[in-house]
Structures are given as C-alpha cells and as structure tokens.
C-alpha cells in the first residue's frame, strides 16, 4: 500500500515559485512500474492534472500543456520523494495541490496524498 | 473548460440506480481507458473504476463502469446515502496528456 505525505508552504507571493514535496512510503520513486503525479483542484478550474515523472531505464516527464512552460517535477532517490516547482505564479494558481501515484503504463491514480492548499497572494 | 464533459449534478433516492455520463473525443476517451474517482467532502479523490470497468479491491460491486466510442458511463446501483459525493471521469489525451471531467455532484434524496 503506497502512502504519500505532502509538505510545503501554504502561501506564495505572486511571481515567485511554488514548491511542494511528496514523500513516498511503500514503494520506490525509481520503481519501474509507477508514475508520480501532481494534480490541483480549484473551484474555477476543477481537477487539473499538472504532470508526472516515471523511471524506465531513464527518467521521463509528461506535463500539462497549460503549465508546461512553468513546471518542473523532480524525483529524489536518496529521500524517496518527488517534488513540484511551479514558476511565476499568479492568484490563478491558488488551489489544493495533490500528489498521486499509479502505473506509468496507464493513467489511473490509485494512491493520493492528503492535499495542501496553496494560496498565491501578496 | 474541462476537456471531458459531465453533467454538473445527478440525484437519486436510496436503492435506485443512477448513471453519470462522461463525453470526450477521439483524442482522449476514443483512444484511451477511462478512470473514475469519487471525492467525499474535504478529502482527496479516490480511485473508483479503472480501465473503463475494473474495480480496485474494496470498491463495492454496486459501482460499475462502461465505455463506448468517445463516451463513458459510471453506474451506481442500490444507491446509499454514503454515495453522496463528487464523481470525476479522467483519461489520457494524445495532445493534452492527463485530463479530467468537470465533475458530477451526486445527491441522495
């Protein structure tokens, strides 16, 4: 049973970088069958998939078109965790952010973090 | 505007059968499997159906999924009060990558 624990600041200033981390237990971030995803949810945009990373002999990254110029997802094998960085944030990026995992070969997300509200405000 | 279209609301009485639709296109539902999530108030979404019609262990068989062409459906039979939640369909899009529906709020009357 994979468990995901999120951490990171709940308040970010406009134009700065949003950073969140998701610690993994019950699996390895470099598993050759799992993908590690970030999703966000806001009243105006609903659920929005942001991106994922997975390892299959090398690291792969898929990003949502809507944020691909601003997003970076990284895996840290030494800490068994993965992270989200979203640059140049605006109030539109205010949302509850979730990390989630599933099989890399399919799109289902079978384990979710607890969620974290991130507010973009000065 | 969500890529996948769901009705914003649905309702039923206890014991009834309710269906929730999810409409997409050839670039998403038409070429990939559909997953469904249930979100109870204040909690993270939970995987309810994967690969169109498969239930993860622990999900009651009252929940079922189907897909035809560019549309998918979630059916809940023997509706119970604890089924009151938001339901989301999701899949992969060949251009946009991961996509979700706008969600359907299910009310048990």
mmCIF file with all atom_site columns, N, CA and C in Angstrom, chain A residues 88-112:
data_model
loop_
_atom_site.group_PDB
_atom_site.id
_atom_site.type_symbol
_atom_site.label_atom_id
_atom_site.label_alt_id
_atom_site.label_comp_id
_atom_site.label_asym_id
_atom_site.label_entity_id
_atom_site.label_seq_id
_atom_site.pdbx_PDB_ins_code
_atom_site.Cartn_x
_atom_site.Cartn_y
_atom_site.Cartn_z
_atom_site.occupancy
_atom_site.B_iso_or_equiv
_atom_site.pdbx_formal_charge
_atom_site.auth_seq_id
_atom_site.auth_comp_id
_atom_site.auth_asym_id
_atom_site.auth_atom_id
_atom_site.pdbx_PDB_model_num
ATOM 1  N N  . UNK A 1 88  ? 6.663  31.579 -11.545 1.00 0.00 ? 88  UNK A N  1
ATOM 2  C CA . UNK A 1 88  ? 5.882  32.756 -11.967 1.00 0.00 ? 88  UNK A CA 1
ATOM 3  C C  . UNK A 1 88  ? 4.402  32.612 -11.642 1.00 0.00 ? 88  UNK A C  1
ATOM 4  N N  . UNK A 1 89  ? 4.111  32.279 -10.391 1.00 0.00 ? 89  UNK A N  1
ATOM 5  C CA . UNK A 1 89  ? 2.714  32.021 -10.022 1.00 0.00 ? 89  UNK A CA 1
ATOM 6  C C  . UNK A 1 89  ? 1.899  33.311 -9.981  1.00 0.00 ? 89  UNK A C  1
ATOM 7  N N  . UNK A 1 90  ? 0.601  33.155 -10.207 1.00 0.00 ? 90  UNK A N  1
ATOM 8  C CA . UNK A 1 90  ? -0.372 34.243 -10.090 1.00 0.00 ? 90  UNK A CA 1
ATOM 9  C C  . UNK A 1 90  ? -1.488 33.751 -9.179  1.00 0.00 ? 90  UNK A C  1
ATOM 10 N N  . UNK A 1 91  ? -2.393 34.643 -8.801  1.00 0.00 ? 91  UNK A N  1
ATOM 11 C CA . UNK A 1 91  ? -3.530 34.188 -7.965  1.00 0.00 ? 91  UNK A CA 1
ATOM 12 C C  . UNK A 1 91  ? -4.322 33.054 -8.608  1.00 0.00 ? 91  UNK A C  1
ATOM 13 N N  . UNK A 1 92  ? -4.275 32.937 -9.938  1.00 0.00 ? 92  UNK A N  1
ATOM 14 C CA . UNK A 1 92  ? -4.958 31.825 -10.626 1.00 0.00 ? 92  UNK A CA 1
ATOM 15 C C  . UNK A 1 92  ? -4.388 30.463 -10.236 1.00 0.00 ? 92  UNK A C  1
ATOM 16 N N  . UNK A 1 93  ? -3.197 30.441 -9.689  1.00 0.00 ? 93  UNK A N  1
ATOM 17 C CA . UNK A 1 93  ? -2.567 29.176 -9.277  1.00 0.00 ? 93  UNK A CA 1
ATOM 18 C C  . UNK A 1 93  ? -2.959 28.774 -7.865  1.00 0.00 ? 93  UNK A C  1
ATOM 19 N N  . UNK A 1 94  ? -3.776 29.568 -7.209  1.00 0.00 ? 94  UNK A N  1
ATOM 20 C CA . UNK A 1 94  ? -4.290 29.199 -5.890  1.00 0.00 ? 94  UNK A CA 1
ATOM 21 C C  . UNK A 1 94  ? -5.182 27.970 -6.025  1.00 0.00 ? 94  UNK A C  1
ATOM 22 N N  . UNK A 1 95  ? -4.867 26.935 -5.265  1.00 0.00 ? 95  UNK A N  1
ATOM 23 C CA . UNK A 1 95  ? -5.594 25.667 -5.396  1.00 0.00 ? 95  UNK A CA 1
ATOM 24 C C  . UNK A 1 95  ? -5.161 24.722 -4.284  1.00 0.00 ? 95  UNK A C  1
ATOM 25 N N  . UNK A 1 96  ? -5.892 23.622 -4.162  1.00 0.00 ? 96  UNK A N  1
ATOM 26 C CA . UNK A 1 96  ? -5.421 22.497 -3.360  1.00 0.00 ? 96  UNK A CA 1
ATOM 27 C C  . UNK A 1 96  ? -4.579 21.619 -4.286  1.00 0.00 ? 96  UNK A C  1
ATOM 28 N N  . UNK A 1 97  ? -3.355 21.367 -3.879  1.00 0.00 ? 97  UNK A N  1
ATOM 29 C CA . UNK A 1 97  ? -2.437 20.564 -4.682  1.00 0.00 ? 97  UNK A CA 1
ATOM 30 C C  . UNK A 1 97  ? -2.337 19.157 -4.088  1.00 0.00 ? 97  UNK A C  1
ATOM 31 N N  . UNK A 1 98  ? -2.426 18.157 -4.967  1.00 0.00 ? 98  UNK A N  1
ATOM 32 C CA . UNK A 1 98  ? -2.314 16.761 -4.561  1.00 0.00 ? 98  UNK A CA 1
ATOM 33 C C  . UNK A 1 98  ? -1.149 16.102 -5.296  1.00 0.00 ? 98  UNK A C  1
ATOM 34 N N  . UNK A 1 99  ? -0.436 15.217 -4.601  1.00 0.00 ? 99  UNK A N  1
ATOM 35 C CA . UNK A 1 99  ? 0.432  14.284 -5.301  1.00 0.00 ? 99  UNK A CA 1
ATOM 36 C C  . UNK A 1 99  ? -0.314 12.954 -5.365  1.00 0.00 ? 99  UNK A C  1
ATOM 37 N N  . UNK A 1 100 ? -0.011 12.164 -6.372  1.00 0.00 ? 100 UNK A N  1
ATOM 38 C CA . UNK A 1 100 ? -0.710 10.895 -6.568  1.00 0.00 ? 100 UNK A CA 1
ATOM 39 C C  . UNK A 1 100 ? 0.184  9.946  -7.351  1.00 0.00 ? 100 UNK A C  1
ATOM 40 N N  . UNK A 1 101 ? -0.060 8.661  -7.178  1.00 0.00 ? 101 UNK A N  1
ATOM 41 C CA . UNK A 1 101 ? 0.739  7.665  -7.888  1.00 0.00 ? 101 UNK A CA 1
ATOM 42 C C  . UNK A 1 101 ? -0.154 6.652  -8.572  1.00 0.00 ? 101 UNK A C  1
ATOM 43 N N  . UNK A 1 102 ? 0.407  6.018  -9.602  1.00 0.00 ? 102 UNK A N  1
ATOM 44 C CA . UNK A 1 102 ? -0.297 4.977  -10.323 1.00 0.00 ? 102 UNK A CA 1
ATOM 45 C C  . UNK A 1 102 ? 0.683  4.286  -11.255 1.00 0.00 ? 102 UNK A C  1
ATOM 46 N N  . UNK A 1 103 ? 0.163  3.358  -12.051 1.00 0.00 ? 103 UNK A N  1
ATOM 47 C CA . UNK A 1 103 ? 1.004  2.664  -13.021 1.00 0.00 ? 103 UNK A CA 1
ATOM 48 C C  . UNK A 1 103 ? 1.413  3.628  -14.127 1.00 0.00 ? 103 UNK A C  1
ATOM 49 N N  . UNK A 1 104 ? 2.684  3.598  -14.559 1.00 0.00 ? 104 UNK A N  1
ATOM 50 C CA . UNK A 1 104 ? 3.119  4.529  -15.599 1.00 0.00 ? 104 UNK A CA 1
ATOM 51 C C  . UNK A 1 104 ? 2.455  4.186  -16.933 1.00 0.00 ? 104 UNK A C  1
ATOM 52 N N  . UNK A 1 105 ? 2.109  2.910  -17.114 1.00 0.00 ? 105 UNK A N  1
ATOM 53 C CA . UNK A 1 105 ? 1.579  2.464  -18.401 1.00 0.00 ? 105 UNK A CA 1
ATOM 54 C C  . UNK A 1 105 ? 0.109  2.810  -18.587 1.00 0.00 ? 105 UNK A C  1
ATOM 55 N N  . UNK A 1 106 ? -0.518 3.258  -17.533 1.00 0.00 ? 106 UNK A N  1
ATOM 56 C CA . UNK A 1 106 ? -1.923 3.656  -17.630 1.00 0.00 ? 106 UNK A CA 1
ATOM 57 C C  . UNK A 1 106 ? -2.087 4.971  -16.884 1.00 0.00 ? 106 UNK A C  1
ATOM 58 N N  . UNK A 1 107 ? -3.260 5.509  -16.897 1.00 0.00 ? 107 UNK A N  1
ATOM 59 C CA . UNK A 1 107 ? -3.437 6.843  -16.331 1.00 0.00 ? 107 UNK A CA 1
ATOM 60 C C  . UNK A 1 107 ? -4.132 6.847  -14.971 1.00 0.00 ? 107 UNK A C  1
ATOM 61 N N  . UNK A 1 108 ? -4.502 5.678  -14.446 1.00 0.00 ? 108 UNK A N  1
ATOM 62 C CA . UNK A 1 108 ? -5.234 5.708  -13.186 1.00 0.00 ? 108 UNK A CA 1
ATOM 63 C C  . UNK A 1 108 ? -4.324 6.101  -12.033 1.00 0.00 ? 108 UNK A C  1
ATOM 64 N N  . UNK A 1 109 ? -4.905 6.814  -11.063 1.00 0.00 ? 109 UNK A N  1
ATOM 65 C CA . UNK A 1 109 ? -4.172 7.300  -9.902  1.00 0.00 ? 109 UNK A CA 1
ATOM 66 C C  . UNK A 1 109 ? -4.733 6.580  -8.686  1.00 0.00 ? 109 UNK A C  1
ATOM 67 N N  . UNK A 1 110 ? -3.978 5.597  -8.193  1.00 0.00 ? 110 UNK A N  1
ATOM 68 C CA . UNK A 1 110 ? -4.512 4.707  -7.167  1.00 0.00 ? 110 UNK A CA 1
ATOM 69 C C  . UNK A 1 110 ? -4.188 5.142  -5.737  1.00 0.00 ? 110 UNK A C  1
ATOM 70 N N  . UNK A 1 111 ? -3.186 5.975  -5.567  1.00 0.00 ? 111 UNK A N  1
ATOM 71 C CA . UNK A 1 111 ? -2.849 6.477  -4.229  1.00 0.00 ? 111 UNK A CA 1
ATOM 72 C C  . UNK A 1 111 ? -2.695 7.987  -4.294  1.00 0.00 ? 111 UNK A C  1
ATOM 73 N N  . UNK A 1 112 ? -3.231 8.653  -3.282  1.00 0.00 ? 112 UNK A N  1
ATOM 74 C CA . UNK A 1 112 ? -3.221 10.122 -3.271  1.00 0.00 ? 112 UNK A CA 1
ATOM 75 C C  . UNK A 1 112 ? -2.640 10.631 -1.955  1.00 0.00 ? 112 UNK A C  1
#
